[in-house]
Coordinates of C-alpha atoms in Angstrom, one line a residue:
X88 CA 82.5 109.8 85.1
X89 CA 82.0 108.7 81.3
X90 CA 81.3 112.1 80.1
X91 CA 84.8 113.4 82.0
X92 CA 85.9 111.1 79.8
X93 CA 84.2 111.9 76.6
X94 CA 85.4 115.4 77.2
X95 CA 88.3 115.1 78.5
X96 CA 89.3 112.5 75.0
X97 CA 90.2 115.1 72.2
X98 CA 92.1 116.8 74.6
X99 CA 94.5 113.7 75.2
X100 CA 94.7 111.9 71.9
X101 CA 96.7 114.4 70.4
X102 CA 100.1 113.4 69.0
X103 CA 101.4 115.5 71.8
X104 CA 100.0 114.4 74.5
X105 CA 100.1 111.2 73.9
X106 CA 104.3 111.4 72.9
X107 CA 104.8 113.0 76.3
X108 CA 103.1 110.8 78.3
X109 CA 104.3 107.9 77.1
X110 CA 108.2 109.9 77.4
X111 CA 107.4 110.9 80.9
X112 CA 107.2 107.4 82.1
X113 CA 110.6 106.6 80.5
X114 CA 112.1 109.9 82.2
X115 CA 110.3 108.5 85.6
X116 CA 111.8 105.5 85.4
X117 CA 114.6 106.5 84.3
X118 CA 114.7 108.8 87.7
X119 CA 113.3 106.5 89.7
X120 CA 116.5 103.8 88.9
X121 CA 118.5 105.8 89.9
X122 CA 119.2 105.9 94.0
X123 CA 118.5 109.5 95.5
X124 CA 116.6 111.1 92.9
X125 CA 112.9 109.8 92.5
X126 CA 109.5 111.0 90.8
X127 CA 109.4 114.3 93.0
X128 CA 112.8 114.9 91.4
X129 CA 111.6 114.7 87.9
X130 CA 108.6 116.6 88.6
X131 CA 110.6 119.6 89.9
X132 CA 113.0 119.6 86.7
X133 CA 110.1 119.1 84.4
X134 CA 107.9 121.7 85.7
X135 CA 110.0 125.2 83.7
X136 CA 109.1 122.5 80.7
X137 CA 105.6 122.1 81.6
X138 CA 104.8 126.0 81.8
X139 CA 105.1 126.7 78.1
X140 CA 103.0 123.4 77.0
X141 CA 99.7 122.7 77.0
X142 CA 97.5 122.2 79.9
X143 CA 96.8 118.3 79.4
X144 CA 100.1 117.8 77.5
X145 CA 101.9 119.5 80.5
X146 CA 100.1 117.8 82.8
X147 CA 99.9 114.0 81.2
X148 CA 104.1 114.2 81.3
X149 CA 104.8 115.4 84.6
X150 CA 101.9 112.3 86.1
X151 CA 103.6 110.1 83.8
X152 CA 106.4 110.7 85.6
X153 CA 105.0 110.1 89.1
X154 CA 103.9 107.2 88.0
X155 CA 107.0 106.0 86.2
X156 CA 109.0 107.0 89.0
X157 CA 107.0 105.6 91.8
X158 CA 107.8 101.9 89.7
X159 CA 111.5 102.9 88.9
X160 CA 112.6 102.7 92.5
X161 CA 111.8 98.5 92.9
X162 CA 114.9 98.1 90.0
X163 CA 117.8 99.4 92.2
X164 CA 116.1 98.0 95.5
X165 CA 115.9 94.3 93.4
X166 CA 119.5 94.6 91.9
X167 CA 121.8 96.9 94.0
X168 CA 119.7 96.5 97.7
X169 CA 119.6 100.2 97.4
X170 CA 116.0 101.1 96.4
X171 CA 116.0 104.0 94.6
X172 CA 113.0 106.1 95.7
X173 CA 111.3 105.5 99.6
X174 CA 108.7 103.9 98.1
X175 CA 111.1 101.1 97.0
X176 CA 112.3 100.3 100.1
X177 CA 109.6 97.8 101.4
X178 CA 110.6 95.8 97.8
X179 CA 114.3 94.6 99.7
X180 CA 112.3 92.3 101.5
X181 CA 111.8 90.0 99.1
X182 CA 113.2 91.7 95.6
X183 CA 116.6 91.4 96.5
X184 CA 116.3 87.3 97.9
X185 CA 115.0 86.8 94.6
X186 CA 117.8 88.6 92.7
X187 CA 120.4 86.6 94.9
X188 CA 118.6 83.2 94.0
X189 CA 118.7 84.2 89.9
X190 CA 115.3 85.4 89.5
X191 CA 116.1 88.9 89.0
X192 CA 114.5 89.3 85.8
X193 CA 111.2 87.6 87.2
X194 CA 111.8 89.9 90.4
X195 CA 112.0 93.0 87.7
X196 CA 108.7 92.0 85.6
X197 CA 106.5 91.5 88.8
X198 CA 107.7 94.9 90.4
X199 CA 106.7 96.4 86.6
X200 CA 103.4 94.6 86.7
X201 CA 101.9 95.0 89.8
X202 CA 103.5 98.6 90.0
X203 CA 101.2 99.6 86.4
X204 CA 98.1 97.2 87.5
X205 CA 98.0 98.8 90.9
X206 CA 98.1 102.1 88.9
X207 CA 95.0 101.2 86.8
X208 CA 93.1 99.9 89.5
X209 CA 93.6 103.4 91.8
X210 CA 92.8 105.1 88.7
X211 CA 89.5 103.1 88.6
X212 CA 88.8 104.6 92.1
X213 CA 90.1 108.2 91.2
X214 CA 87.6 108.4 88.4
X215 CA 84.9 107.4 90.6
X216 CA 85.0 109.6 94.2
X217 CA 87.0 112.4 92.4
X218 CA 84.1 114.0 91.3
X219 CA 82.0 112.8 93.9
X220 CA 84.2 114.5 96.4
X221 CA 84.0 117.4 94.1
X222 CA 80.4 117.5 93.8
X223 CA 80.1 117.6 97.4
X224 CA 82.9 120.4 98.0
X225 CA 80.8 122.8 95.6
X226 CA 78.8 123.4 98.8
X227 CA 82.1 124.8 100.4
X228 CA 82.4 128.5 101.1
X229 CA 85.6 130.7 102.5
X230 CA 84.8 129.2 105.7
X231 CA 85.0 125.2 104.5
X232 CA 88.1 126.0 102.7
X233 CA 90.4 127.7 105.2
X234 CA 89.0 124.7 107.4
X235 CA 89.5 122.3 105.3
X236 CA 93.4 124.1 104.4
X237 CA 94.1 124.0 108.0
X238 CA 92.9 120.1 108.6
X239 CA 95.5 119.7 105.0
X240 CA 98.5 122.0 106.9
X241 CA 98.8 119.8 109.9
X242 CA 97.9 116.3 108.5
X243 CA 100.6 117.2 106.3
X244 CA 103.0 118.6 108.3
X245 CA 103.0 116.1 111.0
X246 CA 102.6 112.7 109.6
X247 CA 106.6 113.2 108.1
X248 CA 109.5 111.2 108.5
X249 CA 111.4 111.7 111.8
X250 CA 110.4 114.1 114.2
X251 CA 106.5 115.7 114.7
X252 CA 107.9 119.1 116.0
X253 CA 110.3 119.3 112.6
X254 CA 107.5 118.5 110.3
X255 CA 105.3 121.3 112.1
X256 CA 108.4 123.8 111.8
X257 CA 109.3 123.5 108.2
X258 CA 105.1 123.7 107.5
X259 CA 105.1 127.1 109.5
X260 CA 108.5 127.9 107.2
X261 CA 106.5 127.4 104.3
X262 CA 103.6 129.5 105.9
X263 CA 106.1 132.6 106.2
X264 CA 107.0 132.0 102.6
X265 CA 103.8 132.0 101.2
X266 CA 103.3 135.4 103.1
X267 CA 106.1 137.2 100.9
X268 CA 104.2 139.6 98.2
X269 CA 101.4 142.1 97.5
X270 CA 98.5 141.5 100.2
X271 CA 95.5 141.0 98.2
X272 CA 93.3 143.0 100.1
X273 CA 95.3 146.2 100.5
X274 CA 97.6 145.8 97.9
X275 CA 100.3 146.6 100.4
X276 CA 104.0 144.5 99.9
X277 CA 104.6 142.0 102.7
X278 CA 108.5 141.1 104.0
X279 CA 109.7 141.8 99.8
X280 CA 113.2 143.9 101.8
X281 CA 112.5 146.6 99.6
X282 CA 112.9 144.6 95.7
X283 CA 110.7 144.7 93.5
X284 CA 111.1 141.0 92.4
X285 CA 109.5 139.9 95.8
X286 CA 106.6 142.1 95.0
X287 CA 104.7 138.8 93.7
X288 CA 106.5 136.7 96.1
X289 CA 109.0 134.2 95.0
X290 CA 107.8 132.0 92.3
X291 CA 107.5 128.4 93.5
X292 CA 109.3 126.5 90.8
X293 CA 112.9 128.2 92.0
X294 CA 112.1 127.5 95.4
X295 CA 110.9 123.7 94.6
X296 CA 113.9 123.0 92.1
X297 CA 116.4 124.8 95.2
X298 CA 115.4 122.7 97.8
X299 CA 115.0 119.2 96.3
X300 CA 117.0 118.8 92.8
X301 CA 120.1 121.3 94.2
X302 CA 120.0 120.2 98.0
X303 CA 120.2 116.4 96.3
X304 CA 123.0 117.3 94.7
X305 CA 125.0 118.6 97.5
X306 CA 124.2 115.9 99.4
X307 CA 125.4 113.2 96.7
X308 CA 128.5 115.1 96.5
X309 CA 129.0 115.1 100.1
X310 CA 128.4 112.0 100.3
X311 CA 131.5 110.8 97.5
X312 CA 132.0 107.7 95.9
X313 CA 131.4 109.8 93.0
X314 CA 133.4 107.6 90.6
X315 CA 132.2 104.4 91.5
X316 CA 130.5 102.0 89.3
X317 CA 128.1 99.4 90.7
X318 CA 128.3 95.2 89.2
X319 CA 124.8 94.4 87.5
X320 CA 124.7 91.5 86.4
X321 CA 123.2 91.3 82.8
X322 CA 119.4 91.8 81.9
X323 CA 117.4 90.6 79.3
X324 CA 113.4 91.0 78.5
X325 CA 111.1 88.7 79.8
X326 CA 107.6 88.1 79.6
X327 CA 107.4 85.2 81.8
X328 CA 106.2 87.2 84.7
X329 CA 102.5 88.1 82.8
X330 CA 102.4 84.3 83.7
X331 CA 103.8 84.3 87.3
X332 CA 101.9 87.7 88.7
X333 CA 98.2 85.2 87.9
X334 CA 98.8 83.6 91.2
X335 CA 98.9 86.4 93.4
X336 CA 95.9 87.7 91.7
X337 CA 94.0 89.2 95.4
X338 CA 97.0 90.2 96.6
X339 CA 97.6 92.2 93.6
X340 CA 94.0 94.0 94.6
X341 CA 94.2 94.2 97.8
X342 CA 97.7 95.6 98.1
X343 CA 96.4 98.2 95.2
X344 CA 93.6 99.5 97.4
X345 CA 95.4 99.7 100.4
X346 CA 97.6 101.9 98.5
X347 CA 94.7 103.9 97.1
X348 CA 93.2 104.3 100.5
X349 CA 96.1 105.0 102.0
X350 CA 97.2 108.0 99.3
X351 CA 94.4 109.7 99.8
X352 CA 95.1 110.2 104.1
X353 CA 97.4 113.3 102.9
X354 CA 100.7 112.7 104.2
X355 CA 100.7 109.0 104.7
X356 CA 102.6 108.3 101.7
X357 CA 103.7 105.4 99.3
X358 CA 106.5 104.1 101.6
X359 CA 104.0 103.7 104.3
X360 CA 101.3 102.3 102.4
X361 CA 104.2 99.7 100.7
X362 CA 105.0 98.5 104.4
X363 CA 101.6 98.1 105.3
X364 CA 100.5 96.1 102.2
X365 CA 103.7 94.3 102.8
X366 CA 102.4 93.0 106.6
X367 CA 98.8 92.3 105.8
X368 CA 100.1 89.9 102.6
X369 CA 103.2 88.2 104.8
X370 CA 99.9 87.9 107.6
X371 CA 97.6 86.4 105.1
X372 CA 100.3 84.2 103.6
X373 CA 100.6 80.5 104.1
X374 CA 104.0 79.7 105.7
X375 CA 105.2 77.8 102.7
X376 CA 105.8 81.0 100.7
X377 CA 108.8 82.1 102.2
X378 CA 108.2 85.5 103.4
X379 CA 111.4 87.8 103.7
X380 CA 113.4 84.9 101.6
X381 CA 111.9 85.7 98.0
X382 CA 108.6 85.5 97.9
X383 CA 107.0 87.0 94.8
X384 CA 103.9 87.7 96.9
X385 CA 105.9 90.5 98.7
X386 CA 107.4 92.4 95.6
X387 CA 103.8 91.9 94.3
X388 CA 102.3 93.4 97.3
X389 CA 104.8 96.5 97.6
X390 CA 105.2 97.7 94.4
X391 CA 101.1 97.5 93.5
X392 CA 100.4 99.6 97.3
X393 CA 103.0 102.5 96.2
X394 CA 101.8 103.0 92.9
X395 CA 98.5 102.7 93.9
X396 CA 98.9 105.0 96.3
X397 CA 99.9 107.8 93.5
X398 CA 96.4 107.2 92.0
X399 CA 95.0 107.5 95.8
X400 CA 97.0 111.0 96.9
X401 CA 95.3 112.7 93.3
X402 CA 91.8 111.8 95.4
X403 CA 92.2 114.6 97.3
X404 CA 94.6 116.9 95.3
X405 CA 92.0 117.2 92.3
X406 CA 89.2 117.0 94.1
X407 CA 89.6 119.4 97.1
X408 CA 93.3 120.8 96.2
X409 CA 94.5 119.1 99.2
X410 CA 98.1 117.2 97.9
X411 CA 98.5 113.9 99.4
X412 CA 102.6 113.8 99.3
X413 CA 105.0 116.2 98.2
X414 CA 104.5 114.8 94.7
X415 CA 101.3 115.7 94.3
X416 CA 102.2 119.1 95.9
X417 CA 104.0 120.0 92.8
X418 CA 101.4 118.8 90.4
X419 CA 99.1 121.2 92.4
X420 CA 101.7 123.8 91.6
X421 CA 101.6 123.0 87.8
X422 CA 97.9 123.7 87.9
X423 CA 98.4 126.7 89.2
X424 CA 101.0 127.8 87.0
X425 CA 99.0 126.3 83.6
X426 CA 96.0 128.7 85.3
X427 CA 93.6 126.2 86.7
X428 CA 92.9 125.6 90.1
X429 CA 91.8 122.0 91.5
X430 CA 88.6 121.5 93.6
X431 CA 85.4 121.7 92.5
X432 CA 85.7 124.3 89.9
X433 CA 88.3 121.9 88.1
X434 CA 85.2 119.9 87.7
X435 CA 82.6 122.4 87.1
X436 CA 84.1 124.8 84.7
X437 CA 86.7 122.8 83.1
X438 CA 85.5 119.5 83.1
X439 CA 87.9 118.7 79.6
X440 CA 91.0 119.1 81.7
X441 CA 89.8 116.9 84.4
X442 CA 89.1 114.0 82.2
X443 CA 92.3 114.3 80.2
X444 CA 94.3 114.3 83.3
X445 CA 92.2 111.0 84.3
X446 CA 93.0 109.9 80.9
X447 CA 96.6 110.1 80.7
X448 CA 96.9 109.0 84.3
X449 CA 95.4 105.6 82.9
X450 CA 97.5 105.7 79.6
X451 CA 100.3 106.0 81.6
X452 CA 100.2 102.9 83.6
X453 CA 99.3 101.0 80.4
X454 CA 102.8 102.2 79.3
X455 CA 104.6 102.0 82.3
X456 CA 103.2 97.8 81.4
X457 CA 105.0 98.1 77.8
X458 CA 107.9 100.2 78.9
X459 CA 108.8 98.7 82.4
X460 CA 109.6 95.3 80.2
X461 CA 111.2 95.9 77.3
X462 CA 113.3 98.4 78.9
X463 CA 114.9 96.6 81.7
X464 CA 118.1 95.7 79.6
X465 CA 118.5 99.4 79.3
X466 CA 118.1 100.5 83.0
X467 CA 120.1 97.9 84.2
X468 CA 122.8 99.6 82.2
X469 CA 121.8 103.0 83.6
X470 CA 123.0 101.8 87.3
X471 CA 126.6 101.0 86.3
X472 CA 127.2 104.9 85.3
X473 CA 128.9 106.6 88.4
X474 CA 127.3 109.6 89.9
X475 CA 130.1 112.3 88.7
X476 CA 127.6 111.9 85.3
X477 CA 124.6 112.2 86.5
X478 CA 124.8 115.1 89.0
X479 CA 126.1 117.4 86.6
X480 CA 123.6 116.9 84.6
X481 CA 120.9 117.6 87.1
X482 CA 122.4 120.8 87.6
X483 CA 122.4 122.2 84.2
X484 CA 119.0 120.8 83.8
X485 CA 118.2 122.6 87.0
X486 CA 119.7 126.1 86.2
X487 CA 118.1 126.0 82.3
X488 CA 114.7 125.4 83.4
X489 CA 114.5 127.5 86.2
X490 CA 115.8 130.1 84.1
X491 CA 113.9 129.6 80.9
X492 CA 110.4 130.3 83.2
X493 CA 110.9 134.1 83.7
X494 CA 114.5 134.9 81.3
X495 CA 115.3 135.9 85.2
X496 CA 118.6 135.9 86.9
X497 CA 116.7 136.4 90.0
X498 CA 115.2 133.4 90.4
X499 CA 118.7 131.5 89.6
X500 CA 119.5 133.5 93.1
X501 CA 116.2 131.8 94.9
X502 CA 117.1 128.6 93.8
X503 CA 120.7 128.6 94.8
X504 CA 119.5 130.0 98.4
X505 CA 116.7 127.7 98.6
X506 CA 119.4 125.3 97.5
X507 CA 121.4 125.7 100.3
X508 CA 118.6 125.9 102.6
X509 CA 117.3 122.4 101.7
X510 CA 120.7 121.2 102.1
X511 CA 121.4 122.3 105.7
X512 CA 117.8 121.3 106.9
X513 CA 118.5 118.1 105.2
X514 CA 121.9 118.1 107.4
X515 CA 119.5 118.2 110.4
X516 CA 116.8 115.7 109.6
X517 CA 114.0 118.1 108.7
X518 CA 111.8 117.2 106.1
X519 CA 111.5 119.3 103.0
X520 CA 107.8 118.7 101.5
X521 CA 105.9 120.6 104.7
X522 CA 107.6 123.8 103.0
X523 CA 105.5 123.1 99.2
X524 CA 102.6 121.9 101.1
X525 CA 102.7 125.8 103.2
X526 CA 103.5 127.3 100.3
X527 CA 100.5 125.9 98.3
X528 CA 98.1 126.1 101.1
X529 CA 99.4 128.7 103.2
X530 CA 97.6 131.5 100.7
X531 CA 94.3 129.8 100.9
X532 CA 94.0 129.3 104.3
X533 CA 94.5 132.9 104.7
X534 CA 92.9 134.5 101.8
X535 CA 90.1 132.3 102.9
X536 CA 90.2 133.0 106.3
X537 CA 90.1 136.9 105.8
X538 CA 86.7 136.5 103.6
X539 CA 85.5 134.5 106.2
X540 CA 85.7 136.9 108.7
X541 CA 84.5 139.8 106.5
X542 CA 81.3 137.9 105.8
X543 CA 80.5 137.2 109.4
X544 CA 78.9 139.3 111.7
X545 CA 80.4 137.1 114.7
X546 CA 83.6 136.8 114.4
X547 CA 84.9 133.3 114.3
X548 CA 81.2 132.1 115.2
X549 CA 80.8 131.2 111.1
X550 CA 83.2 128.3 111.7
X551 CA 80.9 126.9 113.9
X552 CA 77.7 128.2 112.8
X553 CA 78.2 126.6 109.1
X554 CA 77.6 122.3 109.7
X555 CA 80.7 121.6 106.9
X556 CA 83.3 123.9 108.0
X557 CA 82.4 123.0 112.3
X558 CA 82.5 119.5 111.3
X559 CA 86.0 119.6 109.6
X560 CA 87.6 121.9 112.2
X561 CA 86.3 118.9 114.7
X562 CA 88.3 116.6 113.1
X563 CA 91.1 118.6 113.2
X564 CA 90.7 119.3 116.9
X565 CA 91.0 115.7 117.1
X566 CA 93.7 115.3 115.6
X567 CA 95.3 117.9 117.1
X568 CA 95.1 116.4 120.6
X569 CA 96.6 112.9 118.7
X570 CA 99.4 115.2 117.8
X571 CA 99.8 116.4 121.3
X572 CA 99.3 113.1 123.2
X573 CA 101.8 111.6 120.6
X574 CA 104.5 114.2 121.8
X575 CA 103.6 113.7 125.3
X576 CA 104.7 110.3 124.9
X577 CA 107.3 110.6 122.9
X578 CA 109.0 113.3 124.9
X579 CA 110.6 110.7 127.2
X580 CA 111.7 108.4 124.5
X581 CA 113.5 111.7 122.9
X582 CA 115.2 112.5 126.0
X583 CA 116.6 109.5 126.8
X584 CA 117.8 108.9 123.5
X585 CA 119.9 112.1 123.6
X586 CA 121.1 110.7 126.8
X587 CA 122.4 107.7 125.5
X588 CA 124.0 109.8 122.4
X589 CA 126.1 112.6 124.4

């Protein structure tokens, strides 16, 4: 762990690095104010920026911007009951009560706090079983990872919000995607229609940008109230919450590792780790505290489990390249794109870059601390400008970055289909990040796969054979017949409810 560090250092502590981390937690919370957009947002619009940077400077903005992000959200959710990211949403418990009762600015600094001491303490934990995980997946082969792809494809795709079968649809809709291209083992071209710009596939940051920065616009739009300005009352710094966030000390911990445990269950996500931390501290709390009327043990307890869980969903994303939330999917994808790949050759062959990504995670929650206070004057002034500046703005960002990547027209045209495509799945309640997460994995399970098979002698008899890959595919047997059980029951519950509706 120390020498990750030591080599990862010089790589960080550059003027540049260390300028756009500390700018990407602005620009995350920044985004993460503001209701509807959120740190995968400013990952997506960051990432044509990213490709011609650095690997660590590249990389130490766009985690600064998770990071910052994942915190942004508690600010709207304390001042406007409209949290601005999912993760934020568990905060309106108590964030809001204590807005209501004039402690706004002490609601603010504990949010900040716990949000970048959660942070450090996940961090903790990513620099200790990162490379142990990775250590021990240097034993995988081509059958461990398309096992180990497959066990990612349907965690991923069916813990989502709403519906199992939708989350298992727009996976296998990523799947197809990633199919698109040259076949690496016969070189032949695969559904490109016959243009030549589809020979590689499409490129992911198009796709990405389409379906979550464009279909957000046209669902703000459709949405209105375009004009309107919200009332915020006025916001000043205050320190006084270094003082208050003392007394809830283990819940500050506890809540944190909650979060970290539960990041790195792929799909489980912030917003459910935030309502879980949220239960266990109203459970442990005495009845005196006021739960669910403005109890700073709540805010503590929420905002520490989703940023926490940032540092928990890079567990398995750097050490396996298995993304824990959509998020993290991306970050994957900036890998890629900077030409590294996560897993355990991340940490055998270019052990710098792994340390000066666990660097500037860590520097970044040390400024999100700094920045989260003194700033609050500011964001509270960023809620009061009406949507019909923003989203114009998130479209030119949008078009420029996406076509700054390639000089290509072409992928303006991916964007504005994928654009469209996010929008009308949005429209009917399917999620969006099972389409990244097939994308990303959908080429190693298969690549994998194929040398699998052309090793073996038996067929499919390596999975089994081979102690890892048999063990992992067990697991997801298991959880395959949770999956199925779970629909079983649910299948009634559906039906009725479209009952009641027609």
């Amino acid at each position: 762990m120390l020498d990750l560090l030591i080599q990862g250092a010089p790589l960080f502590f550059t003027w540049q690095a260390v300028l756009l981390t500390a700018a990407g937690i602005v620009a995350g919370l920044f985004i993460g104010v503001l209701p509807g957009l959120g740190p995968l947002m400013g990952i997506v619009l960051m990432l044509p920026v990213a490709f011609h940077l650095p690997p660590i400077p590249a990389m130490g903005m766009l985690i600064a911007i998770y990071v910052g992000g994942s915190a942004g959200g508690s600010i709207s959710a304390i001042l406007l009951r409209i949290p601005g990211t999912p993760l934020a949403a568990a905060t309106l418990f108590d964030g809001y009560p204590m807005a209501q009762k004039g402690r706004s600015q002490d609601a603010i600094g504990l949010s900040i706090i716990a949000s970048s001491l959660g942070g450090l303490l996940a961090g903790c934990v990513l620099l200790f079983f990162s490379p142990l995980l990775a250590a021990f997946a240097l034993r995988f082969g081509p059958p461990e990872y398309a096992a180990m792809a497959l066990f990612g494809l349907l965690t991923i795709a069916i813990v989502s919000e709403g519906s199992t079968i939708k989350g298992m649809v727009t996976g296998a809709f990523g799947l197809a995607i990633a199919t698109m291209g040259t076949d690496e083992f016969t070189n032949a071209y695969r559904f490109t229609f016959g243009n030549f710009n589809l020979t590689s596939g499409p490129h992911i940051v198009p796709v990405v940008v389409g379906l979550f920065a464009l279909s957000e616009v046209f669902v703000q739009i459709e949405g209105g109230d375009l004009t309107a300005s919200p009332k915020i009352q006025r916001l000043r710094v205050s320190f006084r919450a270094l003082r208050l966030i003392l007394a809830h000390k283990v819940n500050l911990v506890r809540s944190a590792l909650i979060g970290t445990f539960m990041g790195a269950i792929p799909g489980a996500g912030g917003d459910v780790s935030a309502f879980v931390s949220y239960a266990v501290a109203r459970r442990l709390a005495g009845p005196d505290e006021g739960y669910g009327e403005g109890a700073e043990g709540g805010v503590v307890a929420t905002e520490a489990a989703n940023n926490g869980c940032c540092g928990g969903a890079l567990i398995p994303a750097l050490s396996l390249g298995i993304p824990g939330d959509a998020s993290t999917a991306v970050l994957l994808a900036a890998l890629f794109l900077l030409g590294f790949f996560p897993g355990p050759e991340l940490f055998q062959y270019n052990a710098d870059i792994a340390g000066g990504i666990f660097i500037a995670y860590l520097i970044g929650n040390v400024v999100l601390l700094i920045a989260g206070i003194v700033l609050v004057p500011f964001f509270g002034s960023v809620l009061k400008l009406p949507k019909a500046w923003l989203l114009p703005a998130v479209i030119l960002l949008s078009t420029m970055g996406t076509y700054a990547l390639q000089n290509s027209v072409f992928d303006l045209w991916v964007m504005l289909v994928f654009g469209a495509v996010g929008y009308l799945l949005r429209r009917a309640n399917y999620p969006l990040p099972p389409i990244i997460i097939g994308m990303i994995l959908g080429s190693v399970l298969e690549n994998n796969l194929r040398r699998s098979l052309l090793i073996s002698r038996d067929g499919l008899q390596i999975f089994i054979d081979r102690p890892i890959s048999a063990t992992i595919l067990g697991m997801t047997g298991v959880l395959l017949v949770y999956v199925v059980i779970t629909l079983i029951r649910g299948a009634p519950k559906a039906a009725k409810d479209e009952e009641s509706s027609d």
